[in-house]
XYZ file of C-alpha atoms in Angstrom:
413
model
C -180.933 -94.546 -58.733
C -179.236 -97.931 -58.548
C -179.098 -99.526 -55.106
C -177.624 -102.910 -54.184
C -180.451 -105.348 -53.506
C -179.181 -106.301 -50.052
C -178.901 -102.657 -48.964
C -182.291 -101.744 -50.421
C -184.146 -104.598 -48.688
C -182.256 -104.108 -45.408
C -183.138 -100.400 -45.389
C -186.773 -101.205 -46.164
C -186.979 -103.753 -43.344
C -185.568 -101.182 -40.924
C -188.048 -98.453 -41.854
C -191.098 -100.693 -42.370
C -193.944 -100.815 -39.850
C -194.222 -104.219 -38.230
C -197.227 -106.175 -37.152
C -195.325 -107.080 -33.974
C -194.871 -103.750 -32.161
C -192.664 -105.407 -29.568
C -189.934 -105.843 -32.208
C -190.131 -102.132 -33.020
C -189.821 -101.354 -29.312
C -186.717 -103.555 -28.990
C -185.161 -101.854 -32.043
C -185.807 -98.427 -30.516
C -184.346 -99.615 -27.213
C -181.189 -100.812 -28.973
C -180.710 -97.418 -30.643
C -181.372 -95.527 -27.393
C -179.006 -97.809 -25.483
C -176.173 -97.230 -27.934
C -176.901 -93.515 -28.023
C -176.894 -93.071 -24.232
C -173.919 -95.377 -23.700
C -171.711 -93.562 -26.218
C -172.791 -90.094 -25.027
C -172.250 -90.972 -21.364
C -168.814 -92.455 -22.014
C -167.658 -89.373 -23.951
C -168.907 -86.996 -21.240
C -167.421 -88.964 -18.330
C -163.996 -89.319 -19.955
C -164.028 -85.617 -20.860
C -164.735 -84.698 -17.233
C -161.891 -86.948 -16.057
C -159.609 -85.300 -18.627
C -160.683 -81.966 -17.186
C -159.768 -82.972 -13.633
C -156.443 -84.322 -14.894
C -155.741 -81.009 -16.627
C -156.623 -79.007 -13.503
C -154.326 -81.129 -11.354
C -151.482 -80.714 -13.821
C -151.942 -76.961 -14.053
C -152.365 -76.357 -10.324
C -150.081 -78.861 -8.641
C -147.395 -79.109 -11.309
C -147.652 -75.370 -11.812
C -146.365 -74.978 -8.251
C -143.880 -77.804 -7.816
C -140.815 -78.100 -10.072
C -141.108 -79.971 -13.344
C -137.459 -80.891 -12.791
C -134.576 -79.822 -10.561
C -130.790 -79.827 -10.874
C -128.894 -79.790 -7.574
C -125.302 -80.011 -6.435
C -123.993 -82.241 -3.671
C -124.955 -79.621 -1.071
C -125.181 -76.220 -2.737
C -124.323 -74.734 -6.128
C -121.876 -71.853 -6.402
C -122.850 -70.734 -9.886
C -126.603 -71.139 -10.246
C -126.517 -68.348 -12.874
C -124.470 -70.599 -15.175
C -126.911 -73.474 -14.669
C -129.818 -71.110 -15.290
C -128.276 -69.856 -18.520
C -127.366 -73.348 -19.725
C -130.872 -74.625 -18.967
C -132.685 -71.795 -20.762
C -130.527 -72.412 -23.829
C -131.924 -75.956 -24.030
C -134.785 -76.025 -26.598
C -137.307 -77.872 -24.390
C -136.814 -75.618 -21.329
C -139.093 -72.596 -20.995
C -137.528 -71.019 -17.900
C -135.340 -71.764 -14.881
C -135.052 -70.324 -11.371
C -132.827 -70.950 -8.300
C -134.232 -72.260 -5.033
C -133.418 -73.311 -1.485
C -135.751 -75.888 0.020
C -136.135 -77.396 3.440
C -138.665 -78.800 5.864
C -139.704 -77.141 9.073
C -142.568 -76.179 11.331
C -144.539 -72.959 11.560
C -146.060 -71.929 14.895
C -148.714 -69.301 15.319
C -151.722 -68.637 17.557
C -150.671 -71.564 19.727
C -150.788 -74.058 16.838
C -147.991 -75.896 15.038
C -147.972 -77.086 11.434
C -145.325 -78.860 9.368
C -144.424 -77.054 6.129
C -142.077 -77.082 3.172
C -139.974 -73.913 3.112
C -139.061 -72.683 -0.358
C -136.490 -69.936 -0.729
C -137.030 -68.081 -4.008
C -136.117 -64.967 -5.942
C -139.480 -63.310 -6.761
C -138.497 -62.097 -10.244
C -137.186 -65.535 -11.202
C -139.980 -67.515 -9.533
C -142.841 -65.943 -11.445
C -141.331 -67.323 -14.658
C -141.517 -70.949 -13.495
C -144.555 -70.945 -11.178
C -148.247 -70.038 -11.324
C -148.181 -68.717 -7.753
C -148.528 -65.083 -8.886
C -151.875 -65.900 -10.528
C -153.280 -67.420 -7.325
C -152.400 -64.803 -4.729
C -155.420 -63.918 -2.604
C -153.542 -61.293 -0.591
C -150.146 -59.733 -1.125
C -147.740 -60.543 -3.965
C -144.326 -62.048 -4.609
C -142.854 -58.546 -4.690
C -143.574 -58.278 -0.948
C -140.788 -60.806 -0.296
C -137.715 -58.635 0.177
C -134.246 -59.685 1.218
C -133.571 -59.175 4.920
C -137.197 -58.540 5.919
C -137.886 -62.226 6.659
C -141.318 -62.256 5.094
C -143.263 -65.438 4.353
C -146.114 -66.309 1.974
C -148.427 -69.101 3.131
C -151.322 -71.063 1.637
C -154.976 -70.467 2.409
C -155.401 -73.710 4.375
C -152.315 -73.039 6.466
C -153.470 -69.469 7.149
C -156.874 -70.747 8.238
C -155.339 -73.449 10.452
C -153.052 -70.985 12.233
C -155.555 -68.090 12.023
C -153.085 -65.880 10.164
C -153.598 -62.526 8.481
C -151.265 -60.221 6.571
C -148.778 -58.724 9.006
C -149.029 -61.465 11.622
C -145.856 -62.910 13.124
C -145.055 -66.617 12.947
C -142.094 -68.636 14.176
C -140.334 -70.961 11.765
C -138.606 -73.896 13.476
C -136.087 -76.081 11.635
C -135.453 -79.726 12.563
C -131.808 -78.905 13.297
C -130.244 -78.080 16.625
C -127.976 -75.159 17.421
C -125.461 -75.307 20.263
C -125.688 -72.172 22.432
C -124.443 -71.218 25.880
C -127.904 -72.107 27.121
C -127.616 -75.594 25.698
C -128.813 -77.340 22.527
C -131.762 -75.447 21.082
C -133.752 -75.850 17.860
C -133.016 -73.328 15.145
C -135.881 -70.846 14.829
C -136.664 -67.453 13.357
C -139.571 -65.008 13.454
C -141.211 -64.247 10.104
C -143.916 -61.803 9.032
C -146.803 -62.995 6.865
C -146.584 -61.065 3.581
C -149.085 -62.910 1.438
C -151.669 -65.709 1.197
C -152.196 -67.853 -1.911
C -154.737 -70.468 -2.912
C -154.302 -73.002 -5.709
C -157.101 -75.245 -4.456
C -154.912 -78.247 -3.630
C -153.216 -79.787 -0.619
C -150.256 -77.494 -1.263
C -152.334 -74.724 0.334
C -151.694 -76.362 3.688
C -147.985 -77.150 3.490
C -146.266 -74.938 0.903
C -144.576 -71.675 1.988
C -142.367 -69.153 0.230
C -139.603 -66.970 1.637
C -136.893 -64.907 -0.016
C -133.865 -66.956 -1.024
C -131.455 -64.667 0.839
C -133.457 -65.182 4.049
C -133.580 -68.926 3.401
C -129.799 -68.979 2.929
C -129.324 -67.325 6.331
C -131.873 -69.584 8.020
C -130.511 -72.807 6.542
C -126.876 -71.663 6.585
C -126.061 -72.318 2.942
C -123.520 -69.490 2.802
C -125.623 -67.386 0.445
C -125.706 -70.144 -2.167
C -128.680 -71.811 -3.838
C -129.357 -75.513 -3.439
C -130.264 -75.946 -7.072
C -132.217 -74.737 -10.077
C -135.783 -75.718 -10.943
C -136.862 -76.062 -14.575
C -140.107 -75.348 -16.380
C -140.358 -77.534 -19.508
C -142.791 -77.323 -22.407
C -143.800 -81.000 -22.162
C -144.246 -82.533 -18.710
C -143.486 -86.026 -19.926
C -140.143 -84.912 -21.344
C -138.994 -83.514 -17.971
C -136.766 -86.485 -16.926
C -134.956 -86.596 -20.256
C -134.587 -82.804 -20.491
C -133.180 -82.495 -16.952
C -130.600 -85.219 -17.622
C -129.639 -83.518 -20.882
C -129.040 -80.202 -19.097
C -127.057 -81.886 -16.290
C -124.805 -83.716 -18.767
C -124.060 -80.449 -20.524
C -122.929 -78.803 -17.295
C -120.152 -81.232 -16.483
C -119.336 -82.156 -12.916
C -121.610 -84.016 -10.497
C -125.217 -82.887 -10.266
C -128.295 -84.617 -8.918
C -131.389 -84.601 -11.113
C -134.987 -85.019 -9.961
C -138.359 -84.456 -11.630
C -142.097 -84.449 -10.939
C -142.503 -88.154 -11.754
C -140.596 -88.965 -8.559
C -142.459 -86.528 -6.313
C -146.001 -86.605 -7.747
C -145.870 -89.377 -10.338
C -147.986 -91.783 -8.274
C -150.851 -89.279 -8.182
C -151.060 -88.932 -11.933
C -150.542 -92.647 -12.521
C -153.503 -93.281 -10.213
C -155.618 -90.779 -12.155
C -154.662 -92.378 -15.464
C -155.438 -95.859 -14.128
C -158.782 -94.650 -12.778
C -159.656 -93.148 -16.139
C -158.776 -96.413 -17.892
C -160.817 -98.557 -15.507
C -163.867 -96.292 -15.602
C -163.624 -96.186 -19.375
C -163.585 -99.982 -19.560
C -166.514 -100.286 -17.152
C -168.589 -97.750 -19.061
C -167.688 -99.492 -22.316
C -169.690 -102.466 -21.026
C -172.761 -100.229 -21.184
C -172.091 -99.718 -24.876
C -171.446 -103.458 -25.281
C -174.777 -104.373 -23.663
C -176.592 -101.898 -25.888
C -174.749 -103.176 -28.959
C -175.644 -106.777 -28.258
C -179.278 -105.805 -27.874
C -179.031 -105.720 -31.652
C -178.717 -109.525 -31.491
C -182.100 -109.956 -29.848
C -183.633 -107.394 -32.208
C -182.398 -109.137 -35.332
C -183.255 -112.627 -34.050
C -186.846 -111.498 -33.559
C -186.845 -109.822 -36.989
C -185.553 -113.027 -38.586
C -188.322 -114.988 -36.872
C -190.907 -112.433 -38.028
C -189.591 -112.407 -41.604
C -189.067 -116.160 -42.049
C -191.677 -116.394 -44.819
C -190.162 -113.382 -46.643
C -186.713 -114.958 -46.424
C -188.040 -118.219 -47.858
C -189.698 -116.382 -50.772
C -186.453 -114.519 -51.499
C -184.598 -117.827 -51.468
C -187.041 -119.375 -53.952
C -186.573 -116.326 -56.196
C -182.842 -117.033 -56.357
C -181.368 -115.041 -53.456
C -178.206 -116.694 -52.197
C -177.494 -117.308 -48.490
C -174.775 -114.638 -48.677
C -177.245 -112.045 -49.969
C -179.762 -112.913 -47.241
C -176.994 -112.553 -44.685
C -176.033 -109.136 -46.052
C -179.639 -107.925 -45.820
C -179.741 -108.388 -42.058
C -176.189 -107.138 -41.570
C -177.313 -103.913 -43.296
C -180.336 -103.686 -41.007
C -178.221 -104.146 -37.871
C -175.611 -101.730 -39.175
C -178.243 -99.041 -39.679
C -179.373 -99.472 -36.074
C -175.765 -99.350 -34.825
C -174.713 -96.368 -36.943
C -177.824 -94.400 -35.947
C -177.289 -94.980 -32.236
C -173.537 -94.333 -32.275
C -173.799 -91.250 -34.506
C -176.497 -89.568 -32.413
C -174.723 -90.604 -29.191
C -171.434 -89.125 -30.432
C -173.096 -85.804 -31.281
C -174.850 -85.657 -27.908
C -171.637 -86.648 -26.111
C -169.630 -83.890 -27.813
C -172.286 -81.279 -27.058
C -172.554 -82.494 -23.461
C -168.784 -82.514 -22.923
C -168.440 -78.980 -24.289
C -171.271 -77.601 -22.129
C -171.249 -79.792 -18.995
C -169.840 -76.988 -16.808
C -172.601 -74.586 -17.864
C -175.262 -77.286 -17.468
C -174.133 -78.131 -13.927
C -174.018 -74.422 -13.016
C -177.574 -74.001 -14.309
C -178.770 -77.017 -12.322
C -177.076 -75.664 -9.184
C -178.811 -72.316 -9.701
C -182.218 -73.915 -10.212
C -181.950 -76.314 -7.256
C -180.080 -73.893 -5.002
C -177.362 -76.404 -4.122
C -173.615 -76.708 -4.707
C -172.314 -80.039 -5.959
C -168.628 -79.144 -5.545
C -168.203 -77.005 -2.464
C -165.001 -74.900 -2.578
C -164.527 -75.660 1.122
C -164.233 -79.384 0.397
C -162.975 -79.782 -3.177
C -159.960 -78.145 -4.778
C -162.133 -76.773 -7.610
C -165.705 -75.535 -7.364
C -166.846 -76.378 -10.896
C -166.953 -79.441 -13.109
C -164.071 -79.204 -15.598
C -164.208 -80.835 -18.996
C -161.649 -81.368 -21.739
C -162.826 -83.090 -24.898
C -160.114 -85.191 -26.538
C -160.892 -86.261 -30.086
C -158.908 -89.475 -29.818
C -161.315 -90.555 -27.036
C -164.266 -89.725 -29.291
C -162.838 -91.754 -32.182
C -162.039 -94.745 -29.950
C -165.493 -94.752 -28.316
C -167.402 -94.280 -31.571
C -165.284 -96.830 -33.409
C -165.651 -99.399 -30.635
C -169.428 -98.887 -30.567
C -169.677 -99.406 -34.320
C -167.483 -102.508 -34.275
C -169.502 -104.101 -31.465
C -172.782 -103.275 -33.220
C -171.550 -104.845 -36.464
C -170.262 -107.949 -34.687
C -173.674 -108.330 -33.045
C -175.325 -108.657 -36.484
C -173.296 -111.662 -37.615
C -175.093 -114.449 -35.734
C -178.701 -113.362 -36.533
C -177.739 -112.774 -40.176
C -176.173 -116.233 -40.338
C -179.346 -117.723 -38.846
C -181.390 -115.966 -41.547
C -179.165 -117.360 -44.294
C -179.789 -120.900 -42.967
C -183.582 -120.726 -43.317
C -184.929 -123.694 -45.333
C -187.525 -122.382 -47.863
C -189.478 -125.637 -48.013
C -189.765 -125.869 -44.235
C -190.656 -122.182 -43.839
C -193.415 -122.258 -46.490
C -194.917 -125.617 -45.520
C -197.854 -124.109 -43.636
C -198.187 -120.859 -45.587
C-alpha cells in the first residue's frame, strides 16, 4: 500500500526501539502527560457542570424564574395567569403573596421569607412537592393558618409536625394597648428539604392566610412564571407584561440569584484555564522529546538529505512523529475522561464504601454525592486544544531537523 515517505519514516521513528532509552522514557511521559491532563480536565469540568445543574434544579426550582407584579396588588391574577400560559415560552404560572418576617418557636427567633401560595397552582411551578420530608402541600388549607418550613429552620427551632409557631411581621399595628407588632400563630404542617440555604429561610403558607396576615384585601401580589429556558426569563416576562397593558413590575431570577450563577460560571472558566496549563505543559514536553530525537537521528537526517530529501520533507517527518504522540495522548485521555465523567459518582461511592468515609456529608453540603454532567462541547474544546498545542510543539524541533547540514553531521561518521 502506498504511503507518503514523510509519514512512513515518521511512523517508523515513533515505533522504533532506540539505543537511548531515556528518549523513549520522555516520549512515554509526554503521552501520559497529555492523556492525564485531558482526562482530568474533562472530569473536573463535568463535575462542575453537575454542581451547576443541581443548583439550577434545586434553587431555581424553588424561587420564581420570573414574576409579574402590580403597584401593590393585582385584582385579576387569573387574567395574568391565562395570558402568561398562552405565551409559547411559559410552562406554567401561579399567584403568590410574599413578605419578610420572623418565626419564633422554642424560645428561638429566625428571619424568614413568607410565601403565600395556592397549593394546586404552586406544584405546577415549583419542585417543592418532590422534596417534602413530612406533610404535603395539600395540608395547607385556607383559614387553618398552617405553615411549611425547611429542614434547617425546623432543626434550628426544634419544630415537628403539629407544633405551634408565631409569625411576626415587621409592621406595627395600633391597638388600645399601644403600638404592637403584627403577629399570628401558625401550625407546622410540613417540612421540606431541597439541600440549599432555602431550607433555613423559605416558608410556605396558604395565600388566603397570607392575604389576611399582610392585609392585601384577598388579592395576590403578583404571578410567578416557570419558563422552559432560564436564560430567556427576562425577555419572556417583559413580553407577557407588555401584552397585559397597564403598569406592571417585572423581575426575574437574574436579579435575585444571578450573582451566584455568574460566580459559578466564572469559577468554571478559571479552573478550566488553570487545568488547561496542565495539558499545555504535557504538550510542550513533545518539544523536548523531538529535540532529543533530532539529536539522536542527526546522522540519519544527513543521509536522507544526501539522498535528495528536501528540508520540507525532513520537517514533515518530525511533525508526523510529534503528531502521533499528541494524537495518541489526547485520544486516550479523551476516552478515559468520558468514561470517568460518566461514572465518577459510582466510583466515589465505591471508594467511600471501601474506606468507610463520606466525602460530602449531607449535614454540611447541599448534596451528598458528586454530580457529573458531560457536555460534548467541553470535550471537543479540550481535545481540540490539546491537539493544537501538541502540533504547535512539533514545529520548532522539526525546523531544527530541516536545518541539519549533511556535511557537518557526517564529518566524523
